PDB file of C-alpha atoms in Angstrom:
ATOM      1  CA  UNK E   1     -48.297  26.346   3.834  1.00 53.00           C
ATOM      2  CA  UNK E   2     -46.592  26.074   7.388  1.00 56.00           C
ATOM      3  CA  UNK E   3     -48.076  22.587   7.436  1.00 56.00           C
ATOM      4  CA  UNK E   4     -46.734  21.124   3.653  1.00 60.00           C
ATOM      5  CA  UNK E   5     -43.520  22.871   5.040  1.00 55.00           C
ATOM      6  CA  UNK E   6     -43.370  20.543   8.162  1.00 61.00           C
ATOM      7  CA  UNK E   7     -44.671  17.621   6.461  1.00 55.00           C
ATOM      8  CA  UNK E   8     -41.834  17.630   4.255  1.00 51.00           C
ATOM      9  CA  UNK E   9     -39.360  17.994   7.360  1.00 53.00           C
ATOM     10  CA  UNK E  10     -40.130  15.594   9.605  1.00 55.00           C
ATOM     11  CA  UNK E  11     -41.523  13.061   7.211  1.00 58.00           C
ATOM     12  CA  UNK E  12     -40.062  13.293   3.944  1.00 56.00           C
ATOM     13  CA  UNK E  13     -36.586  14.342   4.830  1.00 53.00           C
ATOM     14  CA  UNK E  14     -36.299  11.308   7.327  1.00 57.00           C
ATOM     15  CA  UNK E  15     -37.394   8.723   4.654  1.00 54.00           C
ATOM     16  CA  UNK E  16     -34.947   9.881   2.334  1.00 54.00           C
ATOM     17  CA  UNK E  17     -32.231   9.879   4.300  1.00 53.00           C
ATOM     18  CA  UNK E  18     -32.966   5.815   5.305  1.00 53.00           C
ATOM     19  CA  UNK E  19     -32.763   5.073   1.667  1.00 57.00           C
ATOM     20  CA  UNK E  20     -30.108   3.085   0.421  1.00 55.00           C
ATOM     21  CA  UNK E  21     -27.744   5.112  -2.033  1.00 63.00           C
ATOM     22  CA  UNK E  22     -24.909   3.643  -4.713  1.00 66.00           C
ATOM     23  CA  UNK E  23     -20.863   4.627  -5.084  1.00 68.00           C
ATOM     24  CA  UNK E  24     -19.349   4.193  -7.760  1.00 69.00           C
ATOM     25  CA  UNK E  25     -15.874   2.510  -6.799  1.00 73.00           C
ATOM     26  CA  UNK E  26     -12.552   1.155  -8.755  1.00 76.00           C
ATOM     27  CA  UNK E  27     -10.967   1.227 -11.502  1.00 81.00           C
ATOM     28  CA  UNK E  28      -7.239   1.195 -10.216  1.00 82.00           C
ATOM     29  CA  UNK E  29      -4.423  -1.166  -9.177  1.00 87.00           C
ATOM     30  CA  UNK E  30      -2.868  -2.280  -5.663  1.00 89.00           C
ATOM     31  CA  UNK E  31       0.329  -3.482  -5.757  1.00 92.00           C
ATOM     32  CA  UNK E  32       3.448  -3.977  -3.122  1.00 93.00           C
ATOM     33  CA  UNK E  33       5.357  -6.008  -0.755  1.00 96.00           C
ATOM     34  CA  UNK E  34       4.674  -8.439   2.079  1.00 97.00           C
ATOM     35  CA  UNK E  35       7.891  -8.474   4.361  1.00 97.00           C
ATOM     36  CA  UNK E  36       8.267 -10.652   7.443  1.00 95.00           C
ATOM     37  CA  UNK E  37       8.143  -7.867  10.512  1.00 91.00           C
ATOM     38  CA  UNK E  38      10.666  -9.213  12.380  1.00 91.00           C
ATOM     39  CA  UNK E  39      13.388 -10.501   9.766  1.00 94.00           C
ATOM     40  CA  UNK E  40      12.445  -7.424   6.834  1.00 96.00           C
ATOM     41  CA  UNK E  41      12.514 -10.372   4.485  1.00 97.00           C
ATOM     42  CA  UNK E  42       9.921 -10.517   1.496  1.00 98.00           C
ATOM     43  CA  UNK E  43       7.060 -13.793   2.538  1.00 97.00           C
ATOM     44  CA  UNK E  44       5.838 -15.377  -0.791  1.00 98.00           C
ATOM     45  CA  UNK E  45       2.457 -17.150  -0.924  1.00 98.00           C
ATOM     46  CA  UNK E  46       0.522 -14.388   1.279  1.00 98.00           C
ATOM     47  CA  UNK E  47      -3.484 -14.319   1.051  1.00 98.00           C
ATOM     48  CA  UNK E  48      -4.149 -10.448  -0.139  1.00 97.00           C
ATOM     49  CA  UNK E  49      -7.640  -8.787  -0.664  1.00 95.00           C
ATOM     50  CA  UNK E  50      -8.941  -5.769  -1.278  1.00 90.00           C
ATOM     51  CA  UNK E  51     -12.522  -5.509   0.306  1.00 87.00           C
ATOM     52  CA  UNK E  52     -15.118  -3.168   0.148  1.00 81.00           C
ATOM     53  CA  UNK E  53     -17.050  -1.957   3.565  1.00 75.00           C
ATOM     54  CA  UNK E  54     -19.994   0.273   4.044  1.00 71.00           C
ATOM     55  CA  UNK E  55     -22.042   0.536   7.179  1.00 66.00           C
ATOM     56  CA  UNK E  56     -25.854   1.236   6.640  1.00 61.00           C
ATOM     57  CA  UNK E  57     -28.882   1.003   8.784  1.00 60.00           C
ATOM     58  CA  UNK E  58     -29.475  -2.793   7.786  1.00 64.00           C
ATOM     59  CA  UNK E  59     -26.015  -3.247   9.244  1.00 66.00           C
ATOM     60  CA  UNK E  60     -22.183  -3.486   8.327  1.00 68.00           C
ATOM     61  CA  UNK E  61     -21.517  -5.280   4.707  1.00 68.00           C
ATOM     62  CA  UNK E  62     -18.260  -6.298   3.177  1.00 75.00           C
ATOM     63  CA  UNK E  63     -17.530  -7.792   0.048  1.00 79.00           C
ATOM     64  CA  UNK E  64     -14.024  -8.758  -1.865  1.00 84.00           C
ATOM     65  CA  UNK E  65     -13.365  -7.080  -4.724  1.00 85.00           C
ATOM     66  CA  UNK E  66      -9.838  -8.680  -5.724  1.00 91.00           C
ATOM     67  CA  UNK E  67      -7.303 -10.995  -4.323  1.00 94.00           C
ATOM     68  CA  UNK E  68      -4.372 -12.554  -5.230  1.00 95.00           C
ATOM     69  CA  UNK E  69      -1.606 -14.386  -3.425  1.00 97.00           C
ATOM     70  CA  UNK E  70       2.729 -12.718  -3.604  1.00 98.00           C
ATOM     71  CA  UNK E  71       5.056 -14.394  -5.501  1.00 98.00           C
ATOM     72  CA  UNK E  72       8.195 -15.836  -4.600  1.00 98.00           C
ATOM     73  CA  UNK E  73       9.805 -12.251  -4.300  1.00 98.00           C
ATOM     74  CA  UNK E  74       6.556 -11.394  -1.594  1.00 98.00           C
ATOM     75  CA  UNK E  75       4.889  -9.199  -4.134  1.00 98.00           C
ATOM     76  CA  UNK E  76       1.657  -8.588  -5.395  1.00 96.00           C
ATOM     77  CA  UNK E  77      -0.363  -6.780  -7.470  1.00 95.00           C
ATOM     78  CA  UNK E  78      -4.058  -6.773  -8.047  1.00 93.00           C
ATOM     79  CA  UNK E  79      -6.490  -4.574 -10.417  1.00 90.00           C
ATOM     80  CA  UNK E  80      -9.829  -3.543  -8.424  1.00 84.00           C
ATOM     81  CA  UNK E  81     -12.642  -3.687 -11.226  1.00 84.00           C
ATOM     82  CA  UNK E  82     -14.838  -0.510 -11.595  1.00 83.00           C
ATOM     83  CA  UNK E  83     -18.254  -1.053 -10.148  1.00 77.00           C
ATOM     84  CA  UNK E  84     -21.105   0.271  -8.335  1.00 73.00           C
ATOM     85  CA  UNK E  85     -21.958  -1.030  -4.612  1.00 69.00           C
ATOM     86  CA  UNK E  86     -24.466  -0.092  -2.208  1.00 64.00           C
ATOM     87  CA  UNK E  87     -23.590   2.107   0.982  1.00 60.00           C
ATOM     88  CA  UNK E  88     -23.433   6.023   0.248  1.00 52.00           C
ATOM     89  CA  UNK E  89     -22.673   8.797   2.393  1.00 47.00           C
ATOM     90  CA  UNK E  90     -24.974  11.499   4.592  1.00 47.00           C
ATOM     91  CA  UNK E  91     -27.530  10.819   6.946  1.00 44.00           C
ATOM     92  CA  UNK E  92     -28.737   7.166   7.804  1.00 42.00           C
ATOM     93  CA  UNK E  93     -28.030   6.350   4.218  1.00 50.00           C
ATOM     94  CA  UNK E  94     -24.896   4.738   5.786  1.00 55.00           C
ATOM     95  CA  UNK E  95     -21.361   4.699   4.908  1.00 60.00           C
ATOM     96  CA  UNK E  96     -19.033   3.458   1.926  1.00 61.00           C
ATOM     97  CA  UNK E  97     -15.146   3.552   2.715  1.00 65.00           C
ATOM     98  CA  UNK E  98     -13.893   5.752  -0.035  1.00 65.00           C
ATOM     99  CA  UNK E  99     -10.818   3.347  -0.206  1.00 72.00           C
ATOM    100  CA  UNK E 100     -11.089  -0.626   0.180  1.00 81.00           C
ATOM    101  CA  UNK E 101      -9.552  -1.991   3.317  1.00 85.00           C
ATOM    102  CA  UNK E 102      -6.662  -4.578   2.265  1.00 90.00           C
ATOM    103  CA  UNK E 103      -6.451  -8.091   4.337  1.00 93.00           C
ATOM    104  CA  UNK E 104      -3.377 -10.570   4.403  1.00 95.00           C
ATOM    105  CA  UNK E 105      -2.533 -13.626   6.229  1.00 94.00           C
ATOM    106  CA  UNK E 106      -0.562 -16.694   5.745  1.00 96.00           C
ATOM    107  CA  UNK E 107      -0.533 -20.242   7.213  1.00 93.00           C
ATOM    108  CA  UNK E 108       1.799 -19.429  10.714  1.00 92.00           C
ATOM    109  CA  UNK E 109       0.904 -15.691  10.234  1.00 93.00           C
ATOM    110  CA  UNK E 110      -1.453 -13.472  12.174  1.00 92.00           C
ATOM    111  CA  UNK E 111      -4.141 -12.145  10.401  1.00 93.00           C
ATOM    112  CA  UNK E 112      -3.297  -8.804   9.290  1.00 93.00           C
ATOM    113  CA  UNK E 113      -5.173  -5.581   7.590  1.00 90.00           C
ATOM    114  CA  UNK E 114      -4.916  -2.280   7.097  1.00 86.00           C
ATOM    115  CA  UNK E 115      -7.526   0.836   5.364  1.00 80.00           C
ATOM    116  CA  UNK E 116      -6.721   3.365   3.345  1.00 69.00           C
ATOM    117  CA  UNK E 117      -7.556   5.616   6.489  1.00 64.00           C
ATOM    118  CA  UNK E 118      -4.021   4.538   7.809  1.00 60.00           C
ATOM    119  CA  UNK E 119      -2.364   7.989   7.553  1.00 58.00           C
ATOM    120  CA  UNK E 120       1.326   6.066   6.881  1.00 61.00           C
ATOM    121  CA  UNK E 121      -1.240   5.017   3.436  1.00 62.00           C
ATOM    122  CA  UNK E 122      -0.964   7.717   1.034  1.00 61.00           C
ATOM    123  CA  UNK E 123      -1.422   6.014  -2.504  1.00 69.00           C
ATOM    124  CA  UNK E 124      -2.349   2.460  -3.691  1.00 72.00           C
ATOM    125  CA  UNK E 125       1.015   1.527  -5.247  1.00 77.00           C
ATOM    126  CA  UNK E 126       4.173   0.555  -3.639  1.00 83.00           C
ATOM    127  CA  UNK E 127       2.200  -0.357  -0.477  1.00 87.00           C
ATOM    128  CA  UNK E 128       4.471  -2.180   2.183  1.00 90.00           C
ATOM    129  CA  UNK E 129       2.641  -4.476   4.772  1.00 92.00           C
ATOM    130  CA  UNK E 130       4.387  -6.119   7.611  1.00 92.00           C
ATOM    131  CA  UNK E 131       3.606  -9.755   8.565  1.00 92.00           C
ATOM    132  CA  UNK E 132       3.496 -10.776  12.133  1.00 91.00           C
ATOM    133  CA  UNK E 133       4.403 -14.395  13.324  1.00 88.00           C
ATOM    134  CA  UNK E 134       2.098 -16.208  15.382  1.00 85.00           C
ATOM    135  CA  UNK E 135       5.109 -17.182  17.438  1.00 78.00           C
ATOM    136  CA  UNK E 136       4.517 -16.235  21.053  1.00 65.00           C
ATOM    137  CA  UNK E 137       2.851 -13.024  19.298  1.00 66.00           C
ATOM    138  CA  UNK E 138      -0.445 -12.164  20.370  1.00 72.00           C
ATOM    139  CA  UNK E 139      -2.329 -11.526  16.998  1.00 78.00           C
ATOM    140  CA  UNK E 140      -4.704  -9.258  18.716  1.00 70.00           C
TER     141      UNK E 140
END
């Protein structure tokens, strides 16, 4: 009995926990406002996405789930599809943001992003993301 116990410990329990697992994930909207971070003035025609990260033991994976460019007033506003992506949480199963990371850059910009993990991020509408010119700015 002490053996089937073990056998299941250090042999079962490890091969689970490698396994990939699923998340379900969406089913709500991003919207906000691009501003310039110097001038505070909206910048229309900004690249924004909303990807999807998860870290497992085959390595780091990230996929976009929406995107959509501001309008003319710097805004946008995208709808993140309900789906189900690979990752999952607990052990070496890996790890699935519960929130998608958002990415936005423009021709002249530096390439920005931010995750939900940002504590200034508390909700998925209304979000407002500051732009950084590449002039004499170090975009690191």
């Amino acid at each position: 009995m002490i053996l089937r116990g073990s056998l299941f410990i250090f042999i079962v329990l490890p091969l689970l926990a490698g396994c990939v697992t699923y998340k379900r994930i969406g089913g709500y909207e991003i919207y906000g406002l691009v501003i310039d971070s110097i001038s505070l003035k909206p910048v229309a025609g900004v690249d924004v996405s909303a990807r999807y990260e998860a870290v497992s033991m085959y390595g780091n994976h990230s996929e976009i789930l929406v995107s959509g460019v501001t309008g003319d007033d710097g805004r946008f506003k995208m709808s993140v599809p309900k789906t189900t992506k690979w990752g999952g949480t607990g052990g070496l199963s890996g790890y699935v943001s519960e929130w998608p990371s958002l990415h936005y850059t423009k021709e002249g910009y530096c390439k920005m992003s931010v995750s939900f993990k940002d504590p200034t991020i508390k909700k998925y509408q209304d979000i407002e993301l500051k732009l950084r010119s590449k002039d004499g700015t170090n975009c690191l």
